[in-house]
Coordinates of N, CA and C and ligand atoms in Angstrom, one line a residue:
M8 N -30.2 -30.9 130.1 CA -29.6 -31.9 130.5 C -27.5 -31.4 131.1
I9 N -27.6 -30.4 130.5 CA -26.4 -29.5 131.5 C -26.4 -28.2 131.1
S10 N -25.7 -28.0 132.6 CA -25.3 -26.5 132.9 C -24.6 -25.8 133.4
T11 N -23.6 -25.0 133.4 CA -23.0 -24.5 134.3 C -23.2 -22.9 134.5
E12 N -23.3 -22.9 135.7 CA -22.6 -21.1 135.9 C -21.4 -21.1 136.3
A13 N -20.8 -19.9 135.8 CA -19.6 -19.8 137.1 C -18.2 -20.8 137.0
L14 N -18.5 -21.1 136.1 CA -17.9 -22.4 136.0 C -16.0 -21.8 136.0
T15 N -15.0 -21.7 136.7 CA -14.0 -21.5 136.8 C -13.1 -22.3 136.9
R16 N -11.6 -23.2 136.8 CA -10.9 -23.9 137.1 C -8.9 -23.0 136.5
G17 N -8.6 -23.2 137.9 CA -7.3 -22.7 137.7 C -6.6 -23.7 137.8
Y18 N -5.4 -23.8 137.8 CA -4.3 -24.7 138.8 C -3.0 -22.9 138.9
D19 N -2.3 -24.3 140.0 CA -0.8 -23.3 140.7 C 0.1 -24.4 139.6
D20 N 0.6 -22.2 138.1 CA 1.3 -22.8 137.1 C 3.0 -22.8 137.6
G21 N 3.4 -23.1 139.0 CA 4.6 -22.6 139.3 C 5.1 -21.1 138.9
A22 N 5.9 -21.0 138.0 CA 6.1 -20.1 138.0 C 5.4 -18.5 137.5
R23 N 4.8 -19.4 136.7 CA 3.8 -18.7 136.4 C 3.5 -18.4 136.7
G24 N 2.4 -19.3 138.1 CA 1.3 -18.4 139.0 C 0.3 -19.4 139.0
K25 N -0.7 -18.6 139.8 CA -1.6 -19.4 139.4 C -2.9 -18.7 137.4
V26 N -2.7 -19.3 137.4 CA -3.7 -20.0 135.7 C -5.3 -20.3 135.9
R27 N -5.9 -19.6 134.6 CA -7.6 -19.7 134.6 C -7.5 -20.0 133.2
V28 N -7.7 -21.5 133.1 CA -8.0 -22.3 132.3 C -9.2 -22.3 131.6
L29 N -10.5 -22.3 133.5 CA -11.6 -21.4 132.5 C -12.5 -21.1 133.4
D30 N -12.6 -19.5 133.0 CA -13.1 -18.8 133.4 C -14.5 -17.6 133.3
G31 N -15.1 -18.8 134.3 CA -16.5 -17.8 134.7 C -17.4 -19.1 133.4
V32 N -17.1 -19.9 132.9 CA -18.0 -20.1 131.6 C -19.4 -20.8 132.2
G33 N -21.0 -19.8 132.0 CA -21.5 -20.4 131.4 C -22.4 -21.0 130.6
L34 N -22.1 -22.4 130.7 CA -22.8 -22.9 130.0 C -24.9 -23.8 129.3
Q35 N -25.5 -23.0 128.7 CA -26.5 -24.1 129.0 C -26.6 -25.4 128.0
I36 N -26.9 -26.4 128.0 CA -27.7 -27.6 126.9 C -28.8 -28.7 127.4
A37 N -29.9 -28.5 126.3 CA -31.1 -29.4 126.9 C -31.2 -30.1 126.3
A38 N -32.5 -31.5 127.0 CA -31.8 -32.8 126.3 C -32.1 -32.8 124.5
G39 N -31.2 -33.6 124.1 CA -31.7 -33.9 122.9 C -30.1 -32.9 121.5
E40 N -29.9 -31.5 122.3 CA -29.0 -30.7 121.8 C -28.0 -31.5 120.6
F41 N -27.3 -31.1 119.8 CA -26.3 -31.4 119.3 C -25.4 -30.4 119.5
V42 N -24.1 -30.4 120.7 CA -23.4 -29.0 120.4 C -21.8 -28.7 120.6
A43 N -21.1 -28.6 119.7 CA -19.6 -28.1 119.0 C -19.4 -27.2 119.8
I44 N -18.1 -27.6 121.1 CA -17.3 -26.6 121.3 C -16.2 -26.2 120.5
V45 N -15.9 -25.0 120.1 CA -14.5 -24.4 119.5 C -14.1 -24.4 119.4
G46 N -12.6 -24.4 119.2 CA -11.3 -23.2 120.4 C -10.1 -24.1 120.1
R47 N -9.2 -22.7 120.0 CA -7.6 -23.2 119.6 C -7.1 -24.1 120.5
S48 N -5.9 -24.6 120.5 CA -5.6 -25.1 121.6 C -4.9 -24.9 122.2
G49 N -5.0 -25.3 124.0 CA -5.0 -25.0 124.8 C -6.3 -23.4 125.0
S50 N -7.0 -23.6 124.5 CA -8.1 -23.0 125.3 C -9.1 -23.3 126.2
G51 N -8.9 -24.7 126.8 CA -9.6 -25.7 127.7 C -10.6 -26.1 127.7
K52 N -10.9 -25.9 126.6 CA -11.6 -27.6 125.5 C -11.5 -29.0 126.3
S53 N -10.4 -29.6 126.7 CA -10.7 -30.9 127.2 C -10.9 -30.6 128.7
T54 N -10.0 -29.7 129.4 CA -10.2 -29.2 131.0 C -12.1 -29.0 130.7
L55 N -12.8 -28.5 130.3 CA -14.2 -28.6 130.2 C -15.0 -29.7 130.3
L56 N -14.0 -30.6 128.9 CA -14.7 -31.8 129.4 C -15.1 -32.6 129.8
H57 N -13.4 -32.7 130.7 CA -13.4 -33.6 132.2 C -13.7 -33.0 133.4
V58 N -14.6 -32.0 133.5 CA -15.1 -31.6 134.1 C -16.7 -31.9 134.4
L59 N -16.9 -32.1 132.8 CA -18.8 -32.0 132.7 C -18.9 -33.4 133.1
G60 N -17.2 -34.2 133.2 CA -17.9 -36.1 132.7 C -17.7 -36.0 134.2
G61 N -17.5 -35.5 134.7 CA -16.8 -36.2 136.3 C -15.9 -36.5 136.1
L62 N -14.6 -36.4 135.6 CA -13.0 -36.4 135.8 C -12.6 -35.5 136.2
D63 N -12.9 -34.0 136.2 CA -12.2 -34.1 137.4 C -12.8 -32.5 138.5
S64 N -12.4 -33.2 140.0 CA -13.7 -32.1 140.8 C -12.8 -30.6 141.2
G65 N -12.3 -30.2 140.6 CA -11.3 -29.4 141.3 C -11.2 -27.8 141.0
F66 N -13.3 -27.4 140.6 CA -13.4 -26.8 139.9 C -14.2 -26.2 140.9
V67 N -14.6 -24.6 140.7 CA -15.2 -24.1 141.0 C -16.2 -23.5 140.8
G68 N -17.5 -22.8 140.9 CA -19.1 -22.1 140.5 C -19.8 -23.6 140.5
E69 N -21.1 -23.2 139.9 CA -22.1 -24.8 139.8 C -22.1 -25.3 138.3
V70 N -22.3 -26.9 138.9 CA -22.9 -27.8 137.2 C -23.3 -28.8 137.4
T71 N -24.7 -29.4 137.0 CA -25.3 -30.2 136.7 C -25.6 -30.7 135.4
V72 N -24.3 -32.3 135.8 CA -24.9 -32.3 134.9 C -26.4 -34.1 134.5
A73 N -27.1 -33.4 133.3 CA -27.8 -35.0 133.7 C -29.0 -35.4 135.6
G74 N -29.1 -34.1 135.3 CA -29.7 -34.1 137.2 C -29.4 -34.5 137.7
T75 N -27.3 -34.2 137.6 CA -26.5 -34.8 138.7 C -25.7 -33.1 139.1
K76 N -25.5 -32.5 140.4 CA -24.9 -31.4 140.9 C -23.1 -31.9 141.6
L77 N -22.5 -31.7 140.5 CA -21.6 -32.2 141.0 C -20.3 -31.5 141.7
A78 N -20.4 -30.6 142.4 CA -19.8 -30.2 143.2 C -19.5 -30.6 144.6
G79 N -18.4 -30.8 144.9 CA -18.3 -31.4 146.3 C -18.8 -33.0 146.2
L80 N -19.1 -33.4 145.0 CA -19.7 -34.9 144.9 C -18.3 -35.8 145.5
S81 N -18.3 -36.7 145.8 CA -17.4 -37.6 146.8 C -16.4 -38.7 145.2
D82 N -15.3 -39.2 146.2 CA -14.7 -39.7 144.4 C -15.9 -41.2 144.2
R83 N -17.0 -41.8 145.3 CA -17.4 -43.1 144.9 C -18.5 -42.3 143.8
A84 N -19.0 -41.3 145.1 CA -20.7 -40.4 144.2 C -20.5 -40.5 142.8
L85 N -19.1 -39.8 142.1 CA -18.9 -39.5 141.0 C -17.9 -40.7 140.3
A86 N -17.8 -42.1 140.3 CA -18.4 -42.9 139.8 C -18.9 -43.0 139.1
K87 N -20.4 -43.0 140.4 CA -21.5 -44.0 139.5 C -22.4 -42.7 138.4
F88 N -21.6 -41.3 139.0 CA -22.1 -40.7 138.1 C -21.5 -40.3 137.0
R89 N -20.2 -41.0 136.1 CA -20.1 -41.8 135.6 C -20.8 -42.7 134.7
N90 N -21.0 -43.7 135.4 CA -21.0 -44.9 135.0 C -22.3 -44.8 134.1
E91 N -23.1 -43.9 135.2 CA -24.8 -44.2 134.4 C -24.7 -42.8 134.2
S92 N -24.5 -42.1 133.9 CA -24.9 -40.7 132.6 C -24.3 -40.4 131.3
V93 N -22.8 -40.7 132.1 CA -22.0 -40.2 131.0 C -21.5 -41.6 129.4
G94 N -21.1 -41.2 128.7 CA -20.1 -41.6 128.3 C -18.8 -40.6 127.5
F95 N -17.9 -41.1 127.0 CA -16.6 -40.1 126.7 C -16.4 -41.3 125.3
V96 N -15.9 -40.3 123.5 CA -15.1 -40.8 122.9 C -14.2 -39.3 123.3
F97 N -12.9 -40.7 122.9 CA -11.7 -39.3 123.0 C -10.8 -39.6 121.5
Q98 N -9.8 -38.9 121.3 CA -9.4 -38.3 119.6 C -8.8 -39.7 119.3
S99 N -7.7 -40.3 121.0 CA -7.8 -41.2 120.7 C -7.6 -42.6 120.9
F100 N -9.5 -42.7 121.0 CA -9.9 -44.1 121.0 C -9.6 -44.4 122.7
H101 N -8.1 -45.5 122.6 CA -8.5 -45.1 124.2 C -8.4 -46.7 124.4
L102 N -8.2 -47.9 123.6 CA -9.3 -48.9 123.4 C -8.0 -50.0 123.9
I103 N -8.2 -51.6 124.7 CA -7.2 -51.8 125.1 C -6.6 -53.2 124.3
Q104 N -5.4 -53.5 123.5 CA -5.2 -53.9 122.1 C -5.5 -55.2 122.3
G105 N -5.1 -56.1 123.5 CA -5.5 -57.6 123.5 C -6.8 -58.3 124.0
L106 N -7.9 -57.0 123.9 CA -8.8 -57.1 124.5 C -9.4 -57.4 123.2
S107 N -10.2 -57.7 122.6 CA -10.9 -57.5 121.4 C -12.1 -56.0 121.9
A108 N -13.1 -56.6 120.2 CA -13.8 -55.7 120.0 C -14.5 -55.7 120.6
L109 N -15.4 -57.2 121.6 CA -16.7 -56.9 122.0 C -16.3 -57.3 123.6
E110 N -14.9 -57.8 123.6 CA -14.6 -56.7 125.0 C -14.4 -56.1 125.9
N111 N -13.7 -54.4 125.0 CA -13.4 -53.5 125.4 C -14.7 -52.5 125.4
V112 N -16.4 -53.6 124.5 CA -17.2 -52.7 124.3 C -18.0 -53.2 126.0
S113 N -17.8 -54.3 126.3 CA -18.5 -54.8 127.5 C -17.4 -54.9 129.0
L114 N -16.6 -53.4 128.8 CA -15.3 -53.3 129.4 C -16.0 -53.3 130.9
P115 N -17.1 -51.6 130.6 CA -17.4 -51.1 131.7 C -18.7 -52.4 132.5
A116 N -18.6 -53.1 131.8 CA -19.3 -53.8 132.6 C -18.8 -54.9 133.9
A117 N -17.1 -55.0 133.2 CA -16.3 -55.6 134.7 C -16.1 -54.9 135.8
F118 N -17.0 -54.1 136.8 CA -17.1 -53.1 137.1 C -18.1 -52.8 137.9
S119 N -19.6 -53.4 137.6 CA -20.8 -53.5 137.7 C -21.3 -55.0 136.8
A120 N -20.7 -56.2 137.5 CA -21.0 -56.8 136.3 C -22.4 -56.9 136.5
S121 N -23.7 -57.6 135.6 CA -24.9 -58.0 135.5 C -24.9 -58.8 134.6
E122 N -26.2 -59.1 134.3 CA -27.0 -60.1 133.0 C -27.4 -59.5 132.0
G123 N -26.9 -60.4 130.9 CA -27.1 -60.1 129.4 C -25.7 -59.2 128.8
E124 N -24.8 -59.1 129.5 CA -23.2 -58.1 129.0 C -22.8 -58.1 127.6
A125 N -22.5 -59.6 127.2 CA -22.3 -60.1 125.8 C -23.0 -59.7 124.7
A126 N -24.6 -60.3 125.3 CA -25.5 -59.4 123.9 C -25.8 -57.9 124.1
R127 N -25.2 -57.6 124.5 CA -25.5 -56.2 125.6 C -24.9 -55.1 124.4
A128 N -23.1 -55.6 124.8 CA -22.2 -55.2 123.7 C -22.0 -55.2 122.1
K129 N -22.9 -56.4 122.1 CA -23.3 -57.0 120.9 C -24.2 -56.5 119.8
E130 N -25.0 -55.8 120.6 CA -25.7 -55.3 120.0 C -25.4 -53.8 120.2
A131 N -24.5 -53.2 120.3 CA -23.9 -51.6 120.1 C -23.5 -51.9 119.1
L132 N -22.3 -52.9 118.9 CA -22.0 -53.0 118.1 C -22.1 -52.8 117.1
A133 N -23.7 -53.8 116.5 CA -23.7 -53.6 115.7 C -24.8 -52.4 115.4
R134 N -25.1 -51.9 116.4 CA -26.1 -50.3 117.1 C -24.3 -49.1 115.7
V135 N -23.1 -49.2 115.8 CA -21.7 -48.5 114.8 C -21.3 -49.5 113.1
G136 N -22.4 -50.3 113.6 CA -22.5 -50.8 112.2 C -21.0 -52.0 112.0
L137 N -20.7 -52.1 113.5 CA -19.5 -53.6 113.5 C -19.9 -55.1 113.5
G138 N -21.6 -55.4 114.3 CA -22.0 -56.1 113.9 C -21.6 -57.8 113.4
E139 N -20.8 -57.7 112.7 CA -19.6 -58.9 111.7 C -17.6 -59.0 112.4
K140 N -18.1 -57.4 113.3 CA -16.1 -57.5 113.3 C -16.2 -57.7 115.3
T141 N -17.3 -58.8 115.9 CA -17.5 -58.6 117.4 C -15.5 -58.5 117.9
S142 N -15.7 -60.2 117.9 CA -13.5 -60.9 117.8 C -12.8 -60.5 117.4
R143 N -13.1 -59.1 116.8 CA -11.0 -58.3 115.9 C -11.3 -57.8 117.7
L144 N -9.9 -57.3 117.4 CA -8.3 -56.2 118.2 C -8.4 -55.7 117.4
P145 N -8.3 -54.4 118.7 CA -7.9 -52.9 118.0 C -6.6 -53.2 116.6
S146 N -6.1 -53.7 116.8 CA -5.1 -54.1 115.6 C -5.2 -54.5 114.9
Q147 N -6.5 -55.5 114.2 CA -7.5 -55.5 113.6 C -7.8 -54.3 112.5
L148 N -8.1 -53.4 113.3 CA -9.6 -52.3 113.0 C -8.6 -51.5 112.1
S149 N -9.8 -50.9 111.3 CA -9.1 -49.9 110.7 C -9.9 -48.3 111.8
G150 N -8.3 -47.0 111.5 CA -8.9 -46.6 112.4 C -10.2 -45.5 112.7
G151 N -10.6 -45.8 111.8 CA -12.5 -45.5 111.8 C -13.3 -47.0 112.5
E152 N -12.9 -47.7 113.0 CA -13.8 -48.6 113.6 C -13.3 -48.6 114.9
R153 N -12.2 -48.6 114.9 CA -11.7 -48.3 116.0 C -12.6 -47.0 116.6
Q154 N -12.5 -46.3 116.5 CA -13.5 -45.1 116.8 C -14.2 -45.8 117.0
R155 N -15.2 -46.2 116.4 CA -16.4 -47.2 116.0 C -16.9 -47.7 117.2
V156 N -15.6 -48.5 117.0 CA -15.9 -49.5 118.9 C -15.9 -48.6 119.8
A157 N -15.1 -47.4 119.3 CA -14.7 -46.2 121.4 C -16.3 -45.4 121.6
I158 N -17.0 -45.4 120.5 CA -18.6 -45.2 120.7 C -19.3 -46.3 120.9
A159 N -19.4 -46.9 120.6 CA -19.5 -48.4 121.2 C -19.9 -48.6 122.2
R160 N -18.2 -48.7 122.6 CA -18.4 -48.7 124.4 C -19.1 -47.1 125.3
S161 N -18.8 -46.8 124.8 CA -19.8 -45.0 125.8 C -20.8 -45.4 125.5
L162 N -21.1 -46.1 124.5 CA -23.0 -46.5 124.6 C -23.4 -47.8 125.8
F163 N -22.2 -48.4 125.4 CA -22.8 -49.7 126.5 C -23.6 -49.4 127.6
N164 N -23.3 -48.6 128.8 CA -23.9 -47.5 130.1 C -25.1 -46.8 129.4
R165 N -25.4 -47.0 127.9 CA -26.9 -46.5 128.1 C -27.4 -44.6 128.7
P166 N -25.5 -43.9 128.5 CA -25.7 -42.4 129.7 C -26.2 -41.8 128.5
K167 N -26.9 -40.8 129.0 CA -28.0 -39.2 128.9 C -27.1 -38.9 128.1
V168 N -25.8 -38.8 128.4 CA -25.9 -37.6 127.2 C -23.1 -37.8 126.7
L169 N -23.2 -37.5 125.5 CA -22.2 -38.3 124.8 C -21.5 -37.1 125.0
L170 N -20.2 -37.0 126.1 CA -18.8 -36.2 125.4 C -17.8 -36.6 125.0
C171 N -17.7 -35.7 123.4 CA -16.7 -36.1 122.9 C -15.6 -35.0 122.4
D172 N -14.2 -36.0 122.7 CA -13.5 -34.6 123.4 C -12.3 -34.9 122.0
E173 N -12.4 -34.1 120.6 CA -12.0 -34.3 119.0 C -11.8 -34.9 118.6
P174 N -13.1 -35.7 118.9 CA -13.7 -37.4 117.7 C -13.3 -37.8 116.5
T175 N -12.9 -36.7 116.0 CA -12.7 -37.1 114.2 C -10.7 -36.5 113.7
G176 N -10.4 -36.1 115.4 CA -8.9 -35.9 115.3 C -8.2 -36.7 114.5
N177 N -8.0 -38.0 114.7 CA -6.6 -38.9 114.1 C -7.6 -39.4 112.5
L178 N -8.6 -39.4 112.2 CA -9.3 -40.3 111.2 C -9.0 -39.3 110.1
D179 N -9.6 -40.5 109.1 CA -9.1 -39.0 107.2 C -10.8 -39.5 107.0
V180 N -10.7 -37.6 106.4 CA -11.9 -37.4 106.0 C -12.7 -38.3 105.6
Q181 N -12.9 -39.3 104.8 CA -13.7 -40.5 104.8 C -14.5 -41.5 105.6
T182 N -13.8 -41.7 106.6 CA -14.4 -42.3 108.0 C -14.5 -41.4 108.9
A183 N -13.5 -40.3 108.7 CA -14.9 -39.0 109.9 C -16.1 -38.4 109.6
D184 N -16.1 -38.9 108.5 CA -17.6 -38.2 107.5 C -19.3 -39.6 108.5
E185 N -18.0 -40.9 108.3 CA -19.1 -42.4 108.7 C -19.1 -42.0 109.9
V186 N -17.9 -41.3 111.1 CA -18.4 -41.3 113.1 C -19.3 -40.3 112.3
I187 N -19.3 -38.6 112.7 CA -20.6 -37.5 111.6 C -21.4 -38.6 111.4
A188 N -21.5 -39.1 110.4 CA -23.1 -39.9 110.2 C -23.9 -40.8 111.5
L189 N -22.4 -41.3 111.9 CA -22.9 -42.1 113.2 C -23.5 -41.6 114.7
F190 N -23.0 -39.5 114.8 CA -23.4 -38.7 115.6 C -24.9 -38.5 115.6
N191 N -24.8 -37.7 113.8 CA -26.4 -37.2 113.9 C -27.5 -38.2 114.3
S192 N -26.9 -39.6 113.5 CA -27.9 -41.0 114.1 C -28.8 -41.5 116.0
L193 N -27.4 -41.3 115.8 CA -27.3 -41.3 117.9 C -28.3 -39.8 118.6
N194 N -28.2 -38.7 117.4 CA -29.0 -37.4 118.6 C -29.7 -37.3 117.6
A195 N -30.3 -38.1 116.2 CA -31.6 -38.6 116.0 C -32.4 -39.0 117.1
E196 N -31.7 -40.1 117.4 CA -32.9 -41.3 118.4 C -32.7 -40.3 119.6
G197 N -32.0 -39.2 119.6 CA -32.8 -38.2 121.2 C -31.0 -37.7 122.4
L198 N -29.9 -38.6 121.3 CA -28.8 -38.8 122.7 C -28.2 -37.7 122.8
T199 N -28.2 -36.6 124.1 CA -27.4 -35.0 123.9 C -25.8 -35.9 123.4
I200 N -25.2 -34.7 123.2 CA -24.5 -34.8 122.4 C -23.0 -33.4 122.8
L201 N -22.6 -34.0 123.0 CA -21.3 -32.3 123.1 C -19.9 -33.2 122.3
A202 N -19.9 -32.6 122.5 CA -18.4 -32.2 120.8 C -17.0 -31.4 120.9
V203 N -16.3 -31.4 121.0 CA -14.7 -30.3 121.2 C -14.5 -30.3 120.5
T204 N -13.9 -29.7 119.6 CA -13.8 -30.2 117.9 C -12.4 -29.2 117.4
H205 N -11.7 -29.1 116.0 CA -10.6 -28.3 115.4 C -12.1 -28.2 114.5
E206 N -12.6 -29.6 113.7 CA -13.2 -29.8 112.5 C -14.2 -29.4 111.4
E207 N -13.9 -28.6 111.2 CA -15.2 -27.4 110.4 C -16.5 -29.2 109.7
R208 N -15.7 -30.6 109.7 CA -17.0 -31.0 109.2 C -17.1 -31.2 110.2
L209 N -17.3 -31.5 111.4 CA -17.4 -32.0 113.0 C -18.8 -31.3 113.5
R210 N -18.3 -29.8 112.5 CA -18.6 -28.0 113.9 C -20.5 -28.3 113.0
S211 N -19.8 -27.9 111.6 CA -20.6 -28.3 110.9 C -22.4 -29.1 110.4
A212 N -21.6 -30.3 111.6 CA -22.9 -31.4 111.8 C -24.0 -31.3 112.5
A213 N -23.6 -30.4 113.9 CA -23.9 -30.1 115.4 C -24.6 -28.4 114.4
S214 N -25.3 -29.7 115.5 CA -27.5 -28.4 116.2 C -26.4 -26.3 116.3
R215 N -25.8 -26.8 117.1 CA -25.4 -25.6 117.2 C -23.8 -25.1 117.7
V216 N -23.1 -24.3 118.0 CA -22.0 -23.7 117.5 C -21.3 -23.2 118.9
L217 N -20.5 -23.2 119.3 CA -20.1 -22.2 120.8 C -18.6 -22.0 120.6
T218 N -18.1 -21.4 120.7 CA -16.8 -20.9 120.4 C -15.8 -20.3 122.0
L219 N -14.7 -21.1 123.1 CA -14.2 -21.3 123.6 C -12.5 -20.6 124.1
I220 N -12.8 -19.3 124.2 CA -11.2 -18.1 123.9 C -10.7 -18.2 124.6
D221 N -9.7 -18.6 125.4 CA -8.3 -18.2 126.9 C -10.0 -19.0 128.0
G222 N -10.0 -20.5 128.0 CA -11.9 -20.5 129.2 C -12.9 -19.6 129.2
R223 N -12.3 -18.8 128.4 CA -14.0 -18.2 128.0 C -14.6 -18.9 127.3
L224 N -16.5 -18.2 127.6 CA -17.2 -19.3 126.3 C -17.7 -17.7 125.4
V225 N -17.8 -18.0 124.2 CA -18.2 -16.1 123.4 C -19.3 -17.2 122.2
Ligands
ADP308 N1 -2.7 -30.7 135.0 C1 -2.5 -28.8 134.3 N2 -1.7 -28.3 135.4 C2 -1.4 -26.8 134.5 N3 -1.9 -26.3 133.6 C3 -1.9 -27.7 132.9 C4 -3.4 -28.3 133.7 N4 -4.4 -29.2 132.6 C5 -4.4 -28.4 131.7 N5 -3.6 -27.9 132.1 C6 -4.2 -25.9 130.4 O1 -4.9 -26.3 130.4 C7 -4.8 -25.0 129.2 C8 -6.1 -25.7 128.7 O2 -5.4 -27.5 128.8 P1 -7.1 -28.3 127.7 O3 -8.0 -27.8 128.3 O4 -6.1 -29.4 127.5 O5 -7.2 -27.3 125.8 P2 -7.2 -27.3 125.0 O6 -8.0 -29.3 124.6 O7 -8.9 -26.5 124.4 O8 -6.1 -27.7 124.2 C9 -3.5 -25.5 128.5 O9 -2.5 -24.3 128.8 C10 -2.7 -26.1 129.3 O10 -1.6 -26.4 129.5
MG309 MG1 -8.5 -30.9 124.1

């Protein structure tokens, strides 16, 4: 489902010169796996997720996600790939404050409108246990509930892979456990999940744990 070979991402960092944030990463993740990648702050975790999710095309090497080779794709092709193949979950939820839970979840439809979107968004919210709170604004939801709305949004287009960047980083222990239980049940249904994290709870929920040190996978 995810394959990288000699994946390198460098930046020209002014006085420091060229910095290699990812340095020859080789990663193989099969369909249906739940993999955690751990590493210290600055080790390249977010950069790796951005490359795998088609948000950053400035890399060198081979990257294939859900059957799509990402190197050299046009912006348009990358947008299509993001829309059809991957879901993102971020530490800080990234919900739009003025929109209800339902509107946040069906937001992806605003860019490719089709029938039955509200029903599909409701279904996604029910899936994360928020079927009764679809009209709440983010400010009327707890942190754990906000993250579950964000997970529902990530599921809206039925992605093949879920990419999660410190998804429990802003949650207390109990709500983090709820979110982790949700990842486990989504994974049990066959969704491939890759999460980068500091958190022991999340790494012990994963079926495989990899470590990133200074842009190298060990
Ligand atoms: N646009 C950029 N330009 C220069 N350096 C960057 C840029 N984005 C990230 N970096 C550097 O890449 C390194 C890894 O960043 P990141 O992937 O965010 O790490 P992590 O998510 O593991 O904390 C950091 O040292 C960061 O400063
Ligand atoms: Mg990060």
